[in-house]
Amino acid sequence: MKILPAGQIRNIDAYTIKNEPIRSIDLMERAAKAFTRWFTTRFSPKYQVTVICGTGNNGGDGLAVARMLNEKNYKVSLYAIKKSASASDDFKINEKRLEGLIHINKITSPGEVPEFSTGHIVIDAIFGSGLSRDVEGLYADVIRAMNNSGNTIVSIDIASGLFADRHTFSDIVVKPEFTVSFQIPKLAFFMPENSRYVGDWYIVDIGLMQEAIEKEASDYFMLTDGFVKSELKKREKFAHKGTHGRALVMAGSYGKMGAAVLCAKAALRTGVGLLTMNIPRCGYNIMQSVVPEAMVLPDEGDHFLTSYGDVSKFDALGIGPGIGQEQETVYSLMQVVQAFGKPLVIDADGLNIIAQHREILEVLPSKTILTPHPKEFERLAGKWSDDFERLEKLVAFASENDVIVVLKGAHTSIALPTGEVYFNSSGNPGMASGGTGDVLTGMITSLLAQGYLPEYAAKVGVYLHGVAGDLAAEVTGQIGMIASDLIDFIPDAYQNIR
Ligand SMILES: NC(=O)C1=CN([C@@H]2O[C@H](COP(=O)(O)OP(=O)(O)OC[C@H]3O[C@@H](n4cnc5c(N)ncnc54)[C@H](OP(=O)(O)O)[C@@H]3O)[C@@H](O)[C@H]2O)[C@H](O)CC1
Ligand SMILES: [K+]
């Protein structure tokens, strides 16, 4: 699914209005209906609803929603912030449609800012994608009062005060529990810095023309079920274990064999035919007894990796989980990436080693997959001042080094060398716990070995990992979930997507 900036969404609106054709007021009606449908399935008419509007089209949506909820027997109080006489045409039409139905309380001065009584659901329709500057004055007073009221807020399209496509410096922004956005996700939703201004967000379809969406170019996409489903490889009837690839994972050191074990189990559960674990000797018994399905290639080093073996017979190589940064390990990493000569997966200490020895970047096979968490990415690419700048750095790093970067976090983002970025939509905060990264490395390595091209191994791996986390959380809850739970749910995650 494409993520598009406000300007391009406006083009799509205009195209739909012209070519469907549909009057813009009817498109607003359709948007308000879609919002109302979402709202009425979540909140019953026993709730009192307060709708706060601006006077642009977001405000027009708010008026139409107020009318629709009133028809459905919700008790609705309605306010419009009117600093000047100007209002959008569709706002004015909706204002007329409300005559005799609901009174619109005008907020024209600070004295008229409502006192929000508790227990209301507040619908935020002050500004949408037309926000053009920081919020101040009367608008700021209202937003502060809304945020301080303790009420559940639902934002229409996007929280008022939040810029859809760039960093929002001001903190005068509505803090909704839910955002219900129209058809196309906004880039701001994927930035961790905005989490309190987005809440749980939902996309509702308002029937914008598909051909108009296709016409608009974008480098940003959201990974969805449909996409991943279409990329999953099927198992052939006459397959044997060799058909599903041979993977080699170089992982572990004294005290960090858990990382190697998690990575191994995840690779196997993701479906690799044959897995070999290249680990230091201290991990031999652990690996053989805990993961009997894996073959073990013990290193000469007792406590950390000191060399590498014949890598030519492997389809995929994953390296990094728990390897530490001893000098011999650094040398073997430097050499093995070149000896392997095909795209591989590098994680954790493997990335820290690269950050210390940047010459390795020059010899990485094209489309190698790097899977940093934000701190590791900072070591590779330097600091950023906000998440939009981080995104710029991510895109630049992937294209300059001809690598695929999987930047882990809520909405893990996958940057390709082409400049495209895919944001994940699966997963939950319970996954922010030790070892989940090792699981992801195992999964992506496994998919590479099974013949997925690097770009698809990254996308499918990240999405599946998130689904496994979501399924695990249904059983364990988010707080008590651990990385091993994720592994147990990989098979279900496959079933779920198919
Ligand atoms: N396809 C769709 O998604 C559809 C969306 N709809 C809804 O329309 C809004 C966008 O509506 P628009 O009228 O373009 O913009 P807004 O309602 O967000 O607000 C514009 C007015 O607000 C003024 N403004 C902007 N920033 C500020 C500020 N900081 N302080 C005060 N006033 C501000 C702006 O003034 P300008 O001086 O910048 O012109 C405008 O007067 C979208 O979000 C959806 O909710 C349609 O209903 C259906 C299709
Ligand atoms: K809004």
Coordinates of C-alpha atoms and ligand atoms in Angstrom, one line a residue:
M1 CA 0.0 0.0 0.0
K2 CA 1.3 3.4 -1.0
I3 CA 2.1 6.1 1.6
L4 CA 1.6 9.5 0.0
P5 CA 2.1 13.2 1.0
A6 CA -0.9 15.5 1.4
G7 CA -0.3 17.2 -2.0
Q8 CA -0.5 13.9 -3.9
I9 CA -3.6 12.9 -1.9
R10 CA -5.2 16.2 -3.1
N11 CA -4.4 15.2 -6.7
I12 CA -6.1 11.9 -6.2
D13 CA -9.2 13.6 -4.7
A14 CA -9.3 16.0 -7.7
Y15 CA -8.9 13.1 -10.1
T16 CA -11.7 11.1 -8.4
I17 CA -14.0 14.1 -8.4
K18 CA -13.4 14.7 -12.1
N19 CA -13.4 11.2 -13.4
E20 CA -15.7 9.1 -11.3
P21 CA -17.3 11.7 -11.4
I22 CA -18.4 12.7 -7.9
R23 CA -19.1 16.1 -6.5
S24 CA -16.6 17.1 -3.8
I25 CA -19.4 17.4 -1.2
D26 CA -20.5 13.8 -2.0
L27 CA -16.9 12.6 -1.5
M28 CA -16.9 14.4 1.9
E29 CA -20.2 12.6 2.7
R30 CA -18.6 9.3 1.7
A31 CA -15.6 10.0 3.9
A32 CA -17.8 11.0 6.8
K33 CA -19.8 7.8 6.4
A34 CA -16.7 5.7 6.4
F35 CA -15.6 7.4 9.6
T36 CA -19.0 7.0 11.2
R37 CA -19.1 3.3 10.3
W38 CA -15.8 2.8 12.1
F39 CA -16.9 4.9 15.1
T40 CA -20.3 3.2 15.6
T41 CA -18.7 -0.3 15.6
R42 CA -16.4 0.8 18.3
F43 CA -18.5 3.1 20.5
S44 CA -22.2 2.5 21.3
P45 CA -24.8 5.3 21.4
K46 CA -24.6 5.3 25.2
Y47 CA -21.5 7.5 24.8
Q48 CA -21.8 11.3 24.7
V49 CA -19.9 12.7 21.8
T50 CA -18.3 16.1 21.4
V51 CA -17.2 17.1 17.9
I52 CA -14.7 20.0 17.5
C53 CA -14.3 21.4 14.0
G54 CA -12.1 23.8 12.2
T55 CA -13.6 25.5 9.1
G56 CA -11.6 23.7 6.3
N57 CA -12.7 20.3 4.9
N58 CA -11.5 18.4 7.9
G59 CA -14.0 20.6 9.8
G60 CA -16.6 19.8 7.1
D61 CA -16.0 16.1 7.7
G62 CA -16.6 16.8 11.4
L63 CA -20.0 18.5 10.7
A64 CA -21.1 15.6 8.5
V65 CA -20.0 13.1 11.1
A66 CA -21.9 15.0 13.8
R67 CA -25.1 14.8 11.7
M68 CA -24.7 11.1 11.0
L69 CA -24.1 10.3 14.7
N70 CA -27.1 12.4 15.7
E71 CA -29.2 10.3 13.2
K72 CA -27.9 7.2 14.9
N73 CA -29.1 8.5 18.3
Y74 CA -25.8 9.5 19.8
K75 CA -26.0 12.6 22.0
V76 CA -23.8 15.1 20.1
S77 CA -22.4 18.4 21.2
L78 CA -20.8 20.4 18.3
Y79 CA -18.3 23.2 18.3
A80 CA -16.6 25.1 15.4
I81 CA -13.6 27.3 15.9
K82 CA -14.3 30.4 13.8
K83 CA -11.5 32.9 13.9
S84 CA -12.6 34.5 10.6
A85 CA -15.6 34.4 8.3
S86 CA -13.8 32.2 5.8
A87 CA -14.7 28.5 5.6
S88 CA -14.4 25.9 2.8
D89 CA -17.4 25.5 0.5
D90 CA -18.1 22.0 1.7
F91 CA -17.9 23.2 5.3
K92 CA -20.6 25.8 4.5
I93 CA -22.9 23.2 2.8
N94 CA -22.6 20.9 5.8
E95 CA -23.3 23.8 8.1
K96 CA -26.6 24.4 6.2
R97 CA -27.4 20.7 6.4
L98 CA -27.3 20.9 10.2
E99 CA -29.8 23.7 10.5
G100 CA -32.6 22.6 12.8
L101 CA -30.8 19.5 13.8
I102 CA -27.8 20.3 16.0
H103 CA -26.7 23.7 17.3
I104 CA -23.2 24.6 16.3
N105 CA -21.4 26.3 19.2
K106 CA -19.0 28.9 17.8
I107 CA -15.7 29.4 19.5
T108 CA -14.5 32.8 18.6
S109 CA -12.6 33.8 21.8
P110 CA -10.8 32.1 24.7
G111 CA -13.8 32.6 26.9
E112 CA -15.8 30.2 24.6
V113 CA -13.3 27.3 24.8
P114 CA -15.5 24.5 26.1
E115 CA -15.0 22.9 29.4
F116 CA -14.8 19.3 28.4
S117 CA -16.7 17.3 30.9
T118 CA -15.4 13.8 31.5
G119 CA -16.8 10.7 29.9
H120 CA -17.2 12.1 26.5
I121 CA -15.7 10.8 23.3
V122 CA -14.1 13.9 21.6
I123 CA -13.9 13.8 17.8
D124 CA -11.1 16.0 16.5
A125 CA -11.9 17.7 13.2
I126 CA -10.0 20.9 13.6
F127 CA -7.2 20.5 11.0
G128 CA -6.5 17.6 8.7
S129 CA -4.0 17.3 5.9
G130 CA -4.3 21.0 5.1
L131 CA -2.3 22.1 8.2
S132 CA 0.0 24.8 6.9
R133 CA 1.8 26.2 10.0
D134 CA 2.3 25.6 13.7
V135 CA -0.9 25.9 15.8
E136 CA -1.2 29.0 18.0
G137 CA -3.8 31.3 19.7
L138 CA -7.3 30.2 20.0
Y139 CA -6.7 26.9 18.2
A140 CA -3.9 26.1 20.7
D141 CA -6.2 26.9 23.6
V142 CA -8.8 24.4 22.4
I143 CA -6.2 21.7 21.7
R144 CA -4.7 22.1 25.1
A145 CA -8.2 21.9 26.7
M146 CA -9.0 18.7 24.7
N147 CA -5.7 17.0 25.7
N148 CA -6.1 18.0 29.3
S149 CA -9.7 16.8 29.5
G150 CA -8.8 13.1 30.0
N151 CA -11.4 12.2 27.4
T152 CA -10.9 9.6 24.7
I153 CA -10.1 11.5 21.5
V154 CA -10.6 10.2 18.0
S155 CA -9.0 12.2 15.2
I156 CA -10.5 12.4 11.8
D157 CA -7.8 11.8 9.1
I158 CA -4.9 13.0 11.2
A159 CA -4.5 14.6 14.6
S160 CA -4.9 18.4 14.4
G161 CA -1.5 20.1 14.6
L162 CA 0.4 17.1 13.3
F163 CA 2.1 17.6 9.9
A164 CA 1.5 14.7 7.6
D165 CA 4.8 14.7 5.8
R166 CA 7.4 16.5 7.9
H167 CA 8.7 16.8 11.5
T168 CA 6.3 18.6 13.8
F169 CA 8.3 20.9 16.0
S170 CA 5.5 22.2 18.1
D171 CA 3.9 20.2 20.9
I172 CA 0.5 21.8 20.4
V173 CA -0.9 18.7 18.8
V174 CA -4.0 16.7 19.6
K175 CA -3.2 13.4 21.4
P176 CA -5.8 11.0 20.2
E177 CA -6.3 7.5 21.3
F178 CA -7.4 6.6 17.8
T179 CA -6.8 8.1 14.3
V180 CA -9.1 7.1 11.6
S181 CA -7.5 8.1 8.3
F182 CA -8.9 8.2 4.8
Q183 CA -7.7 5.5 2.5
I184 CA -4.0 6.5 2.3
P185 CA -1.6 6.3 5.3
K186 CA 0.4 9.4 6.1
L187 CA 4.1 9.2 6.6
A188 CA 3.8 10.8 10.0
F189 CA 2.1 7.7 11.3
F190 CA 5.2 5.6 10.9
M191 CA 7.5 7.9 12.9
P192 CA 8.1 6.8 16.5
E193 CA 8.4 10.4 17.6
N194 CA 4.7 10.8 16.7
S195 CA 3.3 7.9 18.5
R196 CA 1.4 10.0 21.1
Y197 CA 0.0 12.1 18.3
V198 CA -1.3 9.1 16.4
G199 CA -2.5 6.5 18.8
D200 CA -3.9 3.3 17.2
W201 CA -4.6 4.2 13.7
Y202 CA -6.9 2.8 11.1
I203 CA -7.4 3.3 7.4
V204 CA -10.9 3.5 6.1
D205 CA -11.7 3.2 2.4
I206 CA -13.5 6.3 0.9
G207 CA -13.6 5.0 -2.7
L208 CA -10.8 7.2 -4.2
M209 CA -10.1 5.9 -7.7
Q210 CA -7.5 3.2 -7.8
E211 CA -6.2 4.4 -11.2
A212 CA -5.6 7.8 -9.6
I213 CA -3.6 6.2 -6.7
E214 CA -1.6 4.2 -9.2
K215 CA -0.7 7.4 -11.1
E216 CA 1.0 9.0 -8.1
A217 CA 4.6 7.9 -7.7
S218 CA 5.9 7.1 -4.3
D219 CA 9.0 5.7 -2.7
Y220 CA 7.1 4.8 0.6
F221 CA 4.9 1.8 1.1
M222 CA 3.3 -0.1 3.9
L223 CA 3.7 -3.8 4.0
T224 CA 0.4 -5.5 4.1
D225 CA -1.0 -9.0 4.3
G226 CA -2.0 -9.0 0.7
F227 CA 1.5 -8.1 -0.5
V228 CA 3.3 -10.8 1.6
K229 CA 0.7 -13.4 0.7
S230 CA 1.4 -12.9 -3.0
E231 CA 5.1 -13.3 -2.5
L232 CA 5.1 -16.5 -0.4
K233 CA 6.6 -19.5 -2.2
K234 CA 4.6 -22.7 -2.3
R235 CA 6.1 -26.1 -1.4
E236 CA 6.4 -28.4 -4.3
K237 CA 5.0 -31.9 -4.0
F238 CA 8.3 -33.6 -4.8
A239 CA 10.5 -31.3 -2.6
H240 CA 13.2 -32.7 -0.4
K241 CA 15.3 -31.0 2.2
G242 CA 17.9 -29.9 -0.3
T243 CA 15.2 -28.0 -2.3
H244 CA 14.6 -25.6 0.6
G245 CA 18.1 -24.4 0.8
R246 CA 21.2 -24.7 2.8
A247 CA 21.8 -21.9 5.3
L248 CA 24.9 -21.2 7.4
V249 CA 24.7 -19.0 10.4
M250 CA 27.8 -17.7 12.2
A251 CA 26.7 -16.8 15.7
G252 CA 27.3 -16.9 19.4
S253 CA 30.2 -16.5 21.9
Y254 CA 30.7 -17.4 25.5
G255 CA 27.7 -16.1 27.4
K256 CA 25.8 -15.3 24.3
M257 CA 24.9 -18.7 23.0
G258 CA 21.2 -17.9 23.5
A259 CA 21.4 -15.6 20.5
A260 CA 22.7 -18.4 18.3
V261 CA 20.0 -20.8 19.6
L262 CA 17.2 -18.4 18.9
C263 CA 18.5 -17.6 15.5
A264 CA 18.9 -21.3 14.7
K265 CA 15.4 -22.2 15.8
A266 CA 13.8 -19.3 14.0
A267 CA 15.7 -20.3 10.8
L268 CA 14.3 -23.8 11.0
R269 CA 10.8 -22.8 11.8
T270 CA 10.9 -20.5 8.8
G271 CA 11.4 -23.5 6.7
V272 CA 15.1 -23.8 5.6
G273 CA 15.9 -27.3 4.4
L274 CA 19.3 -27.6 6.1
L275 CA 20.9 -25.5 8.7
T276 CA 24.5 -25.4 9.8
M277 CA 25.5 -23.4 12.8
N278 CA 29.1 -22.1 12.9
I279 CA 29.7 -21.4 16.6
P280 CA 32.6 -21.3 19.0
R281 CA 33.3 -24.6 20.8
C282 CA 31.8 -23.6 24.1
G283 CA 28.4 -23.7 22.4
Y284 CA 28.8 -27.2 20.9
N285 CA 26.8 -29.2 23.5
I286 CA 24.3 -26.4 23.9
M287 CA 23.4 -26.3 20.3
Q288 CA 23.4 -30.1 19.7
S289 CA 21.1 -30.7 22.6
V290 CA 18.8 -27.7 22.3
V291 CA 18.5 -27.6 18.5
P292 CA 19.0 -31.2 17.3
E293 CA 17.7 -30.3 13.8
A294 CA 20.8 -28.0 13.2
M295 CA 24.2 -29.3 12.2
V296 CA 27.1 -27.8 14.1
L297 CA 30.3 -26.6 12.6
P298 CA 32.4 -25.8 15.6
D299 CA 35.0 -23.1 15.3
E300 CA 38.6 -23.6 16.6
G301 CA 38.0 -20.9 19.1
D302 CA 36.6 -21.9 22.5
H303 CA 34.8 -18.7 23.4
F304 CA 34.3 -16.8 20.1
L305 CA 34.6 -17.2 16.4
T306 CA 38.1 -17.1 15.0
S307 CA 37.8 -18.3 11.5
Y308 CA 35.3 -19.5 8.9
G309 CA 35.0 -22.7 6.9
D310 CA 34.0 -23.5 3.3
V311 CA 31.0 -21.3 2.5
S312 CA 30.7 -22.2 -1.1
K313 CA 28.0 -24.9 -0.6
F314 CA 25.6 -22.6 1.2
D315 CA 22.7 -20.7 -0.4
A316 CA 22.5 -18.2 2.4
L317 CA 24.7 -16.8 5.2
G318 CA 23.6 -15.0 8.4
I319 CA 26.2 -13.5 10.6
G320 CA 26.2 -11.5 13.8
P321 CA 24.0 -12.6 16.7
G322 CA 26.0 -12.8 19.8
I323 CA 29.4 -13.0 18.1
G324 CA 31.1 -10.2 20.1
Q325 CA 33.9 -8.0 18.6
E326 CA 37.1 -9.9 19.3
Q327 CA 39.9 -9.2 16.8
E328 CA 39.8 -12.7 15.3
T329 CA 36.1 -12.5 14.9
V330 CA 36.5 -9.1 13.1
Y331 CA 39.0 -10.7 10.7
S332 CA 36.8 -13.7 10.0
L333 CA 33.8 -11.4 9.3
M334 CA 35.8 -9.3 6.9
Q335 CA 37.0 -12.3 5.0
V336 CA 33.8 -14.4 5.0
V337 CA 31.7 -11.7 3.4
Q338 CA 34.0 -11.6 0.5
A339 CA 34.5 -15.3 0.3
F340 CA 30.7 -15.8 0.3
G341 CA 30.3 -13.3 -2.6
K342 CA 26.4 -13.4 -2.5
P343 CA 24.0 -11.2 -0.5
L344 CA 24.0 -12.2 3.2
V345 CA 22.4 -11.1 6.4
I346 CA 24.4 -9.1 9.0
D347 CA 23.1 -8.3 12.4
A348 CA 24.0 -7.2 15.9
D349 CA 27.8 -7.3 16.6
G350 CA 28.3 -7.9 12.9
L351 CA 27.0 -4.4 12.4
N352 CA 29.0 -2.9 15.2
I353 CA 32.1 -4.4 13.6
I354 CA 31.2 -2.7 10.3
A355 CA 30.7 0.6 12.1
Q356 CA 34.3 0.2 13.5
H357 CA 35.7 -1.0 10.2
R358 CA 33.9 0.9 7.5
E359 CA 36.1 -0.5 4.8
I360 CA 33.9 -3.6 5.1
L361 CA 31.0 -1.7 3.6
E362 CA 33.0 -1.4 0.3
V363 CA 33.3 -5.2 0.0
L364 CA 29.8 -6.2 1.0
P365 CA 28.1 -8.1 -1.8
S366 CA 25.4 -6.0 -3.5
K367 CA 22.0 -6.2 -1.7
T368 CA 23.4 -7.6 1.5
I369 CA 20.8 -7.2 4.3
L370 CA 21.7 -5.3 7.4
T371 CA 19.3 -5.5 10.3
P372 CA 20.2 -2.7 12.8
H373 CA 18.2 -1.5 15.7
P374 CA 18.2 2.3 16.0
K375 CA 21.4 2.5 18.1
E376 CA 23.3 0.2 15.7
F377 CA 22.0 2.3 12.8
E378 CA 23.3 5.4 14.5
R379 CA 26.7 3.8 14.8
L380 CA 26.6 3.2 11.1
A381 CA 25.1 6.4 9.8
G382 CA 25.5 9.0 12.5
K383 CA 23.0 10.9 14.6
W384 CA 19.8 12.4 13.5
S385 CA 17.7 15.2 15.0
D386 CA 14.3 13.8 14.2
D387 CA 12.7 10.7 12.7
F388 CA 12.2 12.3 9.3
E389 CA 16.0 13.0 9.2
R390 CA 16.5 9.4 10.3
L391 CA 14.5 8.3 7.3
E392 CA 16.6 10.4 5.0
K393 CA 19.7 8.9 6.4
L394 CA 18.3 5.4 6.0
V395 CA 17.5 6.0 2.3
A396 CA 20.9 7.5 1.7
F397 CA 22.8 4.7 3.5
A398 CA 21.0 2.0 1.6
S399 CA 21.5 3.6 -1.8
E400 CA 25.1 4.7 -1.2
N401 CA 26.2 1.3 0.0
D402 CA 24.0 -0.7 -2.3
V403 CA 22.6 -2.6 0.7
I404 CA 19.1 -3.4 2.1
V405 CA 18.7 -1.9 5.6
V406 CA 16.1 -3.3 7.9
L407 CA 15.8 -0.6 10.6
K408 CA 14.0 -2.4 13.5
G409 CA 11.4 -0.8 15.7
A410 CA 7.7 -0.2 15.8
H411 CA 6.9 -0.1 12.0
T412 CA 10.3 -1.6 11.1
S413 CA 11.4 0.1 7.9
I414 CA 13.1 -1.7 5.0
A415 CA 15.1 0.6 2.8
L416 CA 16.2 -0.7 -0.6
P417 CA 19.1 0.6 -2.7
T418 CA 16.6 2.0 -5.1
G419 CA 15.4 4.5 -2.6
E420 CA 12.2 2.7 -1.8
V421 CA 11.2 2.2 1.8
Y422 CA 8.7 -0.4 3.1
F423 CA 7.2 0.2 6.5
N424 CA 5.9 -2.9 8.4
S425 CA 2.3 -3.0 9.7
S426 CA 2.5 -6.1 11.8
G427 CA 3.9 -6.5 15.3
N428 CA 3.4 -5.0 18.7
P429 CA 5.3 -3.4 21.6
G430 CA 5.6 -6.8 23.4
M431 CA 8.3 -7.6 20.8
A432 CA 10.7 -5.0 22.2
S433 CA 12.5 -7.6 24.3
G434 CA 15.9 -9.4 24.1
G435 CA 16.4 -11.9 21.4
T436 CA 13.6 -10.9 19.0
G437 CA 16.3 -9.5 16.7
D438 CA 18.1 -12.8 16.6
V439 CA 14.9 -14.4 15.7
L440 CA 14.5 -12.0 12.7
T441 CA 18.0 -12.7 11.5
G442 CA 17.3 -16.4 11.5
M443 CA 14.1 -15.9 9.6
I444 CA 15.5 -13.7 6.9
T445 CA 18.5 -16.0 6.5
S446 CA 16.2 -18.9 6.1
L447 CA 14.1 -17.2 3.5
L448 CA 17.3 -16.2 1.5
A449 CA 18.3 -19.9 1.6
Q450 CA 14.9 -20.9 0.3
G451 CA 15.5 -18.8 -2.8
Y452 CA 13.7 -15.5 -2.0
L453 CA 15.5 -12.5 -3.5
P454 CA 17.0 -10.4 -0.8
E455 CA 14.4 -7.7 -1.1
Y456 CA 11.6 -10.2 -0.6
A457 CA 13.4 -12.2 2.1
A458 CA 13.6 -8.9 4.1
K459 CA 10.0 -7.9 3.5
V460 CA 8.5 -11.4 4.0
G461 CA 10.7 -12.0 7.1
V462 CA 9.9 -8.7 8.7
Y463 CA 6.1 -9.1 8.2
L464 CA 6.0 -12.7 9.3
H465 CA 8.1 -11.9 12.4
G466 CA 5.5 -9.3 13.3
V467 CA 2.6 -11.6 12.7
A468 CA 4.2 -14.3 14.9
G469 CA 4.6 -11.6 17.6
D470 CA 0.9 -10.6 17.2
L471 CA -0.2 -14.2 17.5
A472 CA 2.1 -14.9 20.4
A473 CA 0.7 -11.8 22.2
E474 CA -2.8 -13.1 21.9
V475 CA -1.8 -16.0 24.1
T476 CA 0.9 -14.6 26.4
G477 CA -0.1 -10.9 26.4
Q478 CA 2.5 -8.3 25.4
I479 CA 4.3 -7.9 28.8
G480 CA 5.2 -11.5 29.4
M481 CA 6.1 -12.3 25.8
I482 CA 9.6 -13.5 25.1
A483 CA 11.6 -14.2 21.9
S484 CA 11.1 -17.9 22.1
D485 CA 7.3 -17.4 22.0
L486 CA 7.7 -15.7 18.6
I487 CA 9.5 -18.7 17.3
D488 CA 6.7 -21.0 18.4
F489 CA 4.2 -18.9 16.4
I490 CA 6.1 -18.8 13.1
P491 CA 4.2 -21.8 11.7
D492 CA 0.9 -20.2 12.7
A493 CA 2.0 -16.9 11.2
Y494 CA 2.5 -18.7 7.8
Q495 CA -0.9 -20.3 8.2
N496 CA -2.4 -16.9 9.0
I497 CA -1.1 -15.2 5.9
R498 CA -1.8 -17.9 3.4
Ligands
LIG1 N1 -9.2 12.2 0.1 C1 -9.4 12.6 1.3 O1 -8.6 12.2 2.1 C2 -10.4 13.5 1.6 C3 -10.3 14.3 2.7 N2 -11.2 15.2 3.1 C4 -10.8 16.0 4.3 O2 -10.2 17.2 3.9 C5 -9.1 17.4 4.8 C6 -8.2 18.4 4.1 O3 -9.0 19.6 4.0 P1 -8.4 21.0 3.8 O4 -9.5 21.9 3.6 O5 -7.4 20.9 2.6 O6 -7.5 21.3 5.0 P2 -7.8 21.4 6.6 O7 -9.3 21.1 6.9 O8 -6.8 20.5 7.2 O9 -7.6 22.9 7.0 C7 -7.4 23.9 6.1 C8 -7.7 25.2 6.7 O10 -7.1 25.4 7.9 C9 -6.2 26.6 7.8 N3 -5.0 26.3 8.6 C10 -4.0 25.4 8.3 N4 -3.1 25.4 9.3 C11 -3.5 26.3 10.2 C12 -3.0 26.8 11.5 N5 -1.9 26.3 12.0 N6 -3.7 27.7 12.1 C13 -4.8 28.2 11.6 N7 -5.4 27.9 10.5 C14 -4.7 26.9 9.8 C15 -5.9 26.7 6.4 O11 -5.6 28.1 6.2 P3 -4.5 28.5 5.1 O12 -4.1 29.8 5.5 O13 -3.3 27.5 5.2 O14 -5.2 28.4 3.8 C16 -7.3 26.3 5.8 O15 -8.2 27.4 5.9 C17 -8.6 16.0 5.0 O16 -7.7 16.0 6.1 C18 -9.9 15.3 5.2 O17 -10.3 15.4 6.5 C19 -12.4 15.4 2.4 O18 -13.5 15.5 3.2 C20 -12.8 14.1 1.5 C21 -11.7 13.6 0.7
K2 K -8.2 16.2 12.6

